[in-house]
Short mmCIF file of C-alpha atoms in Angstrom, two decimals:
data_model
loop_
_atom_site.label_atom_id
_atom_site.label_comp_id
_atom_site.label_asym_id
_atom_site.label_seq_id
_atom_site.Cartn_x
_atom_site.Cartn_y
_atom_site.Cartn_z
CA UNK P 1429 -77.77 -14.00 44.70
CA UNK P 1430 -75.38 -14.01 41.87
CA UNK P 1431 -73.21 -17.04 41.53
CA UNK P 1432 -69.56 -16.22 41.28
CA UNK P 1433 -67.49 -17.77 38.57
CA UNK P 1434 -64.98 -20.32 39.52
CA UNK P 1435 -61.26 -19.58 39.69
CA UNK P 1436 -60.81 -21.57 36.47
CA UNK P 1437 -63.22 -19.18 34.68
CA UNK P 1438 -61.64 -16.03 36.01
CA UNK P 1439 -57.96 -16.92 35.49
CA UNK P 1440 -56.19 -18.57 32.61
CA UNK P 1441 -52.76 -20.00 33.23
CA UNK P 1442 -49.83 -18.90 31.04
CA UNK P 1443 -49.61 -22.43 29.67
CA UNK P 1444 -53.22 -22.25 28.48
CA UNK P 1445 -52.59 -18.87 26.86
CA UNK P 1446 -49.57 -20.16 25.02
CA UNK P 1447 -51.55 -23.17 23.80
CA UNK P 1448 -54.34 -20.92 22.57
CA UNK P 1449 -51.92 -18.76 20.60
CA UNK P 1450 -50.22 -21.77 19.11
CA UNK P 1451 -53.52 -23.41 18.15
CA UNK P 1452 -54.65 -20.25 16.37
CA UNK P 1453 -51.59 -20.29 14.09
CA UNK P 1454 -51.29 -23.92 13.17
CA UNK P 1455 -51.35 -23.14 9.47
CA UNK P 1456 -48.52 -20.59 9.71
CA UNK P 1457 -44.96 -21.76 9.14
CA UNK P 1458 -42.58 -21.07 12.06
CA UNK P 1459 -39.93 -19.74 9.62
CA UNK P 1460 -42.34 -17.07 8.37
CA UNK P 1461 -42.14 -15.37 11.77
CA UNK P 1462 -38.37 -14.87 11.41
CA UNK P 1463 -36.32 -12.62 9.18
CA UNK P 1464 -35.20 -14.16 5.92
CA UNK P 1465 -31.82 -15.89 6.31
CA UNK P 1466 -28.69 -14.07 5.08
CA UNK P 1467 -27.22 -15.66 1.99
CA UNK P 1468 -23.71 -16.97 2.48
CA UNK P 1469 -20.91 -15.69 0.29
CA UNK P 1470 -20.28 -18.31 -2.38
CA UNK P 1471 -16.66 -19.41 -2.57
CA UNK P 1472 -15.10 -18.43 -5.87
CA UNK P 1473 -14.02 -21.37 -8.02
CA UNK P 1474 -10.52 -20.78 -9.31
CA UNK P 1475 -8.20 -22.07 -11.99
CA UNK P 1476 -4.42 -21.73 -12.28
CA UNK P 1477 -2.36 -20.05 -14.98
CA UNK P 1478 1.38 -19.70 -15.42
CA UNK P 1479 4.22 -19.79 -14.71
CA UNK P 1480 5.32 -16.24 -15.54
CA UNK P 1481 8.94 -15.10 -15.43
CA UNK P 1482 8.19 -11.68 -13.90
CA UNK P 1483 5.60 -10.22 -11.57
CA UNK P 1484 4.76 -7.58 -14.19
CA UNK P 1485 3.95 -10.30 -16.73
CA UNK P 1486 1.72 -12.11 -14.25
CA UNK P 1487 -0.16 -8.89 -13.41
CA UNK P 1488 -0.65 -8.08 -17.10
CA UNK P 1489 -2.21 -11.51 -17.61
CA UNK P 1490 -4.37 -11.10 -14.50
CA UNK P 1491 -5.58 -7.70 -15.71
CA UNK P 1492 -6.48 -9.22 -19.06
CA UNK P 1493 -8.46 -12.00 -17.36
CA UNK P 1494 -10.25 -9.42 -15.21
CA UNK P 1495 -11.40 -7.56 -18.30
CA UNK P 1496 -10.07 -4.27 -16.92
CA UNK P 1497 -7.56 -3.53 -19.66
CA UNK P 1498 -7.63 0.23 -19.09
CA UNK P 1499 -6.82 0.02 -15.39
CA UNK P 1500 -4.50 -1.60 -12.90
CA UNK P 1501 -5.54 -4.20 -10.39
CA UNK P 1502 -5.34 -2.98 -6.79
CA UNK P 1503 -3.20 -4.80 -4.25
CA UNK P 1504 -5.31 -5.95 -1.31
CA UNK P 1505 -3.18 -8.17 0.91
CA UNK P 1506 -0.05 -10.32 1.24
CA UNK P 1507 -0.36 -13.78 2.78
CA UNK P 1508 2.03 -16.57 3.73
CA UNK P 1509 1.00 -20.18 3.18
CA UNK P 1510 2.47 -23.41 4.46
CA UNK P 1511 6.08 -23.85 3.42
CA UNK P 1512 6.67 -20.07 3.64
CA UNK P 1513 5.02 -19.57 0.23
CA UNK P 1514 4.18 -15.93 -0.44
CA UNK P 1515 0.85 -14.98 -2.04
CA UNK P 1516 -0.14 -11.45 -3.10
CA UNK P 1517 -3.89 -10.82 -3.38
CA UNK P 1518 -5.11 -8.27 -5.94
CA UNK P 1519 -8.70 -7.07 -6.32
CA UNK P 1520 -10.76 -5.62 -9.13
CA UNK P 1521 -10.63 -1.79 -9.46
CA UNK P 1522 -14.41 -1.80 -8.91
CA UNK P 1523 -13.95 -3.33 -5.44
CA UNK P 1524 -14.66 0.00 -3.73
CA UNK P 1525 -15.52 2.42 -6.53
CA UNK P 1526 -18.01 5.15 -5.69
CA UNK P 1527 -21.28 4.80 -7.59
CA UNK P 1528 -20.84 1.09 -8.37
CA UNK P 1529 -21.84 -2.16 -6.72
CA UNK P 1530 -18.92 -3.68 -4.83
CA UNK P 1531 -17.05 -6.27 -6.89
CA UNK P 1532 -15.56 -9.16 -4.90
CA UNK P 1533 -13.36 -10.50 -7.73
CA UNK P 1534 -9.81 -11.20 -6.52
CA UNK P 1535 -6.77 -12.94 -7.96
CA UNK P 1536 -3.91 -14.65 -6.09
CA UNK P 1537 -0.34 -14.19 -7.34
CA UNK P 1538 1.71 -17.10 -5.98
CA UNK P 1539 5.49 -16.76 -5.70
CA UNK P 1540 6.65 -20.24 -6.73
CA UNK P 1541 10.14 -21.72 -7.24
CA UNK P 1542 9.55 -21.91 -11.02
CA UNK P 1543 8.04 -18.43 -11.37
CA UNK P 1544 4.81 -16.61 -10.65
CA UNK P 1545 1.47 -18.44 -10.85
CA UNK P 1546 -2.05 -17.04 -10.94
CA UNK P 1547 -5.10 -18.40 -9.13
CA UNK P 1548 -8.04 -16.82 -10.95
CA UNK P 1549 -11.81 -17.03 -10.44
CA UNK P 1550 -13.69 -18.74 -13.26
CA UNK P 1551 -16.32 -15.97 -13.28
CA UNK P 1552 -16.27 -12.18 -13.12
CA UNK P 1553 -19.74 -10.70 -12.72
CA UNK P 1554 -20.64 -7.56 -14.72
CA UNK P 1555 -20.28 -4.29 -12.84
CA UNK P 1556 -23.52 -2.52 -11.95
CA UNK P 1557 -24.14 1.14 -11.16
CA UNK P 1558 -25.75 2.26 -7.90
CA UNK P 1559 -28.69 4.53 -8.58
CA UNK P 1560 -28.62 7.95 -6.97
CA UNK P 1561 -24.83 8.19 -6.58
CA UNK P 1562 -22.56 10.39 -8.65
CA UNK P 1563 -20.01 8.55 -10.77
CA UNK P 1564 -16.35 9.33 -10.28
CA UNK P 1565 -14.24 10.17 -13.31
CA UNK P 1566 -12.67 6.93 -14.63
CA UNK P 1567 -8.87 6.62 -14.43
CA UNK P 1568 -6.68 7.44 -17.41
CA UNK P 1569 -6.39 4.61 -19.91
CA UNK P 1570 -3.12 2.85 -20.65
CA UNK P 1571 -2.82 4.67 -23.99
CA UNK P 1572 -3.32 8.08 -22.34
CA UNK P 1573 -0.81 7.29 -19.59
CA UNK P 1574 1.78 6.29 -22.20
CA UNK P 1575 1.41 9.63 -24.02
CA UNK P 1576 1.45 11.67 -20.81
CA UNK P 1577 4.56 9.88 -19.51
CA UNK P 1578 6.42 10.32 -22.81
CA UNK P 1579 5.59 14.04 -22.97
CA UNK P 1580 6.54 14.56 -19.31
CA UNK P 1581 9.95 12.96 -19.84
CA UNK P 1582 10.59 14.96 -23.02
CA UNK P 1583 9.48 18.23 -21.43
CA UNK P 1584 6.40 18.77 -23.63
CA UNK P 1585 4.08 21.44 -22.11
CA UNK P 1586 0.83 20.10 -20.60
CA UNK P 1587 -1.39 22.10 -22.99
CA UNK P 1588 0.23 20.37 -25.96
CA UNK P 1589 -0.37 17.00 -24.32
CA UNK P 1590 -4.05 17.89 -23.80
CA UNK P 1591 -4.39 18.91 -27.45
CA UNK P 1592 -2.72 15.66 -28.56
CA UNK P 1593 -5.16 13.60 -26.46
CA UNK P 1594 -8.16 15.54 -27.78
CA UNK P 1595 -7.04 15.17 -31.42
CA UNK P 1596 -6.64 11.41 -30.92
CA UNK P 1597 -10.06 11.29 -29.18
CA UNK P 1598 -8.51 9.59 -26.18
CA UNK P 1599 -9.71 12.11 -23.57
CA UNK P 1600 -12.14 15.01 -23.37
CA UNK P 1601 -10.55 18.46 -22.78
CA UNK P 1602 -12.20 19.06 -19.38
CA UNK P 1603 -10.85 20.48 -16.13
CA UNK P 1604 -11.15 17.08 -14.45
CA UNK P 1605 -9.10 15.34 -17.16
CA UNK P 1606 -6.56 18.19 -17.11
CA UNK P 1607 -6.09 17.63 -13.37
CA UNK P 1608 -5.54 13.91 -13.98
CA UNK P 1609 -2.91 14.71 -16.62
CA UNK P 1610 -1.07 17.08 -14.26
CA UNK P 1611 -1.09 14.49 -11.47
CA UNK P 1612 0.22 11.83 -13.84
CA UNK P 1613 3.02 14.13 -15.04
CA UNK P 1614 4.07 14.83 -11.46
CA UNK P 1615 4.06 11.13 -10.52
CA UNK P 1616 6.11 10.30 -13.62
CA UNK P 1617 8.72 12.94 -12.81
CA UNK P 1618 8.93 11.82 -9.21
CA UNK P 1619 9.49 8.23 -10.27
CA UNK P 1620 12.03 8.96 -13.00
CA UNK P 1621 13.52 12.15 -11.53
CA UNK P 1622 12.74 14.39 -14.48
CA UNK P 1623 13.51 11.78 -17.10
CA UNK P 1624 16.51 10.13 -15.42
CA UNK P 1625 15.88 6.43 -14.93
CA UNK P 1626 16.81 5.27 -11.45
CA UNK P 1627 15.63 5.02 -7.87
CA UNK P 1628 13.81 8.36 -7.83
CA UNK P 1629 14.04 11.88 -6.50
CA UNK P 1630 14.89 10.88 -2.91
CA UNK P 1631 18.10 9.18 -4.02
CA UNK P 1632 19.36 12.20 -5.97
CA UNK P 1633 18.52 14.61 -3.16
CA UNK P 1634 20.45 12.41 -0.73
CA UNK P 1635 23.40 12.13 -3.12
CA UNK P 1636 23.54 15.91 -3.65
CA UNK P 1637 23.49 16.51 0.11
CA UNK P 1638 26.33 14.04 0.75
CA UNK P 1639 28.44 15.68 -1.95
CA UNK P 1640 27.78 19.15 -0.52
CA UNK P 1641 29.20 18.31 2.93
CA UNK P 1642 32.86 19.18 3.65
CA UNK P 1643 35.23 16.34 4.45
CA UNK P 1644 36.76 16.59 6.99
CA UNK P 1645 34.21 18.77 8.83
CA UNK P 1646 35.15 22.42 9.46
CA UNK P 1647 34.19 22.44 13.17
CA UNK P 1648 32.64 20.28 15.88
CA UNK P 1649 29.06 21.17 14.94
CA UNK P 1650 29.45 20.71 11.18
CA UNK P 1651 27.46 17.73 9.85
CA UNK P 1652 29.45 15.19 7.85
CA UNK P 1653 28.90 11.77 6.33
CA UNK P 1654 30.10 8.83 8.41
CA UNK P 1655 29.51 6.20 5.74
CA UNK P 1656 27.60 5.96 2.48
CA UNK P 1657 26.93 3.79 -0.54
CA UNK P 1658 25.13 5.66 -3.32
CA UNK P 1659 24.95 3.36 -6.33
CA UNK P 1660 21.86 4.25 -8.43
CA UNK P 1661 21.65 0.63 -9.62
CA UNK P 1662 21.73 -0.92 -6.15
CA UNK P 1663 20.53 -0.39 -2.58
CA UNK P 1664 21.83 2.81 -1.04
CA UNK P 1665 22.40 4.34 2.40
CA UNK P 1666 24.08 7.32 4.08
CA UNK P 1667 24.79 8.07 7.77
CA UNK P 1668 25.46 11.52 9.24
CA UNK P 1669 26.85 12.88 12.50
CA UNK P 1670 29.04 15.67 13.91
CA UNK P 1671 32.24 15.61 15.98
CA UNK P 1672 30.61 17.00 19.13
CA UNK P 1673 28.18 14.06 19.30
CA UNK P 1674 30.95 11.53 18.78
CA UNK P 1675 33.30 13.14 21.34
CA UNK P 1676 30.62 13.11 24.04
CA UNK P 1677 30.17 9.35 23.75
CA UNK P 1678 33.46 8.13 22.27
CA UNK P 1679 34.05 5.84 25.27
CA UNK P 1680 30.74 3.98 24.90
CA UNK P 1681 30.89 0.19 24.88
CA UNK P 1682 27.53 -0.48 23.22
CA UNK P 1683 25.78 0.72 20.07
CA UNK P 1684 22.05 0.44 19.42
CA UNK P 1685 19.83 1.38 16.51
CA UNK P 1686 16.19 1.64 15.50
CA UNK P 1687 14.42 2.17 12.18
CA UNK P 1688 11.76 4.89 12.11
CA UNK P 1689 9.03 4.78 9.46
CA UNK P 1690 6.39 7.04 7.92
CA UNK P 1691 8.12 10.35 8.56
CA UNK P 1692 6.27 12.96 6.50
CA UNK P 1693 9.50 14.68 5.43
CA UNK P 1694 11.49 11.55 4.50
CA UNK P 1695 10.67 9.20 1.64
CA UNK P 1696 12.77 6.26 2.86
CA UNK P 1697 13.34 4.42 6.18
CA UNK P 1698 15.34 6.42 8.73
CA UNK P 1699 17.82 4.72 11.08
CA UNK P 1700 18.80 6.27 14.42
CA UNK P 1701 22.10 5.00 15.84
CA UNK P 1702 23.35 5.75 19.34
CA UNK P 1703 24.22 4.37 22.73
CA UNK P 1704 22.79 4.06 26.25
CA UNK P 1705 23.76 6.32 29.12
CA UNK P 1706 24.39 4.98 32.61
CA UNK P 1707 20.81 5.92 33.46
CA UNK P 1708 19.53 3.91 30.49
CA UNK P 1709 18.45 6.81 28.28
CA UNK P 1710 19.17 6.83 24.55
CA UNK P 1711 21.97 9.12 23.35
CA UNK P 1712 22.02 9.89 19.64
CA UNK P 1713 25.23 9.44 17.65
CA UNK P 1714 24.10 9.30 14.03
CA UNK P 1715 21.09 9.66 11.74
CA UNK P 1716 21.03 7.47 8.64
CA UNK P 1717 18.83 6.89 5.62
CA UNK P 1718 18.56 3.50 3.96
CA UNK P 1719 16.67 2.26 0.91
CA UNK P 1720 15.63 -0.82 2.90
CA UNK P 1721 16.01 -2.40 6.32
CA UNK P 1722 19.16 -4.45 6.05
CA UNK P 1723 21.72 -5.66 8.60
CA UNK P 1724 24.51 -4.77 6.15
CA UNK P 1725 23.41 -1.13 6.18
CA UNK P 1726 23.15 -1.09 9.98
CA UNK P 1727 26.63 -2.59 10.30
CA UNK P 1728 28.05 0.00 7.88
CA UNK P 1729 26.63 2.84 9.98
CA UNK P 1730 27.95 1.41 13.23
CA UNK P 1731 31.34 0.73 11.65
CA UNK P 1732 31.49 4.36 10.54
CA UNK P 1733 30.87 5.51 14.13
CA UNK P 1734 33.61 3.23 15.47
CA UNK P 1735 36.15 4.34 12.85
CA UNK P 1736 35.58 8.04 13.53
CA UNK P 1737 35.63 7.57 17.31
CA UNK P 1738 39.02 5.85 17.03
CA UNK P 1739 40.42 9.00 15.38
CA UNK P 1740 39.29 11.28 18.21
#
């Protein structure tokens, strides 16, 4: 007769199993069983520089400190500190460049009462390529941009600009560089309106449209300008309506308005002015365009509506 093993021999409690496992690995460090800890981002030590009289001067100095003389720093964020102090944060151009390791170098531009101050990191690590990724064409240098802008303003043909850059060994005559030159010419013309210094193409288009409208309007559906201020050296606005809209709501006792942004066909903020019906729906009276959101511009548009309604 075979003797059966005891319950202790046939079963091992979970506690005993755990002890056995632990005893077998006494020489192994508990941390070795875990993933290696993630390194914390080291806070950048900074020093101050300034003051600077203009924002452009502060950015030029920041670009020089960054060691990116051929490129502009990229604006990353705007912050507000205690005491309502504004701080603009700019990053290195290699912060998100394809084919390069991400650079976390940033500079703070502080708007102070005595001018603009810089808060700069004491170190800027060298930029490293990422293997296996194609490198994007670098941006045009400051010298190339200066030549392209000058030729665009003076009406020099693009092929002459390309030849000038090649002769000066500032840029290779490739299709990619040619595309960059064309884009730069277009941006320059948009900003300076074909060589005319001022607020840009949107302002001149708005001014030409205001001047093309008859005053007084020929009929009830003819668009006309209620109020405008078109000084190229200052903020500008213009508000438009027609007599039929004003007649339908000339007895209104309230005026309301709302700015609309990011319209694909308008380069500046658009202001809609109107009133509320008895049912609470919005009824349009005027469409206006303003270089910036300003209560003075809103008041001018509403005042124009009131003045024209009083004539009806």
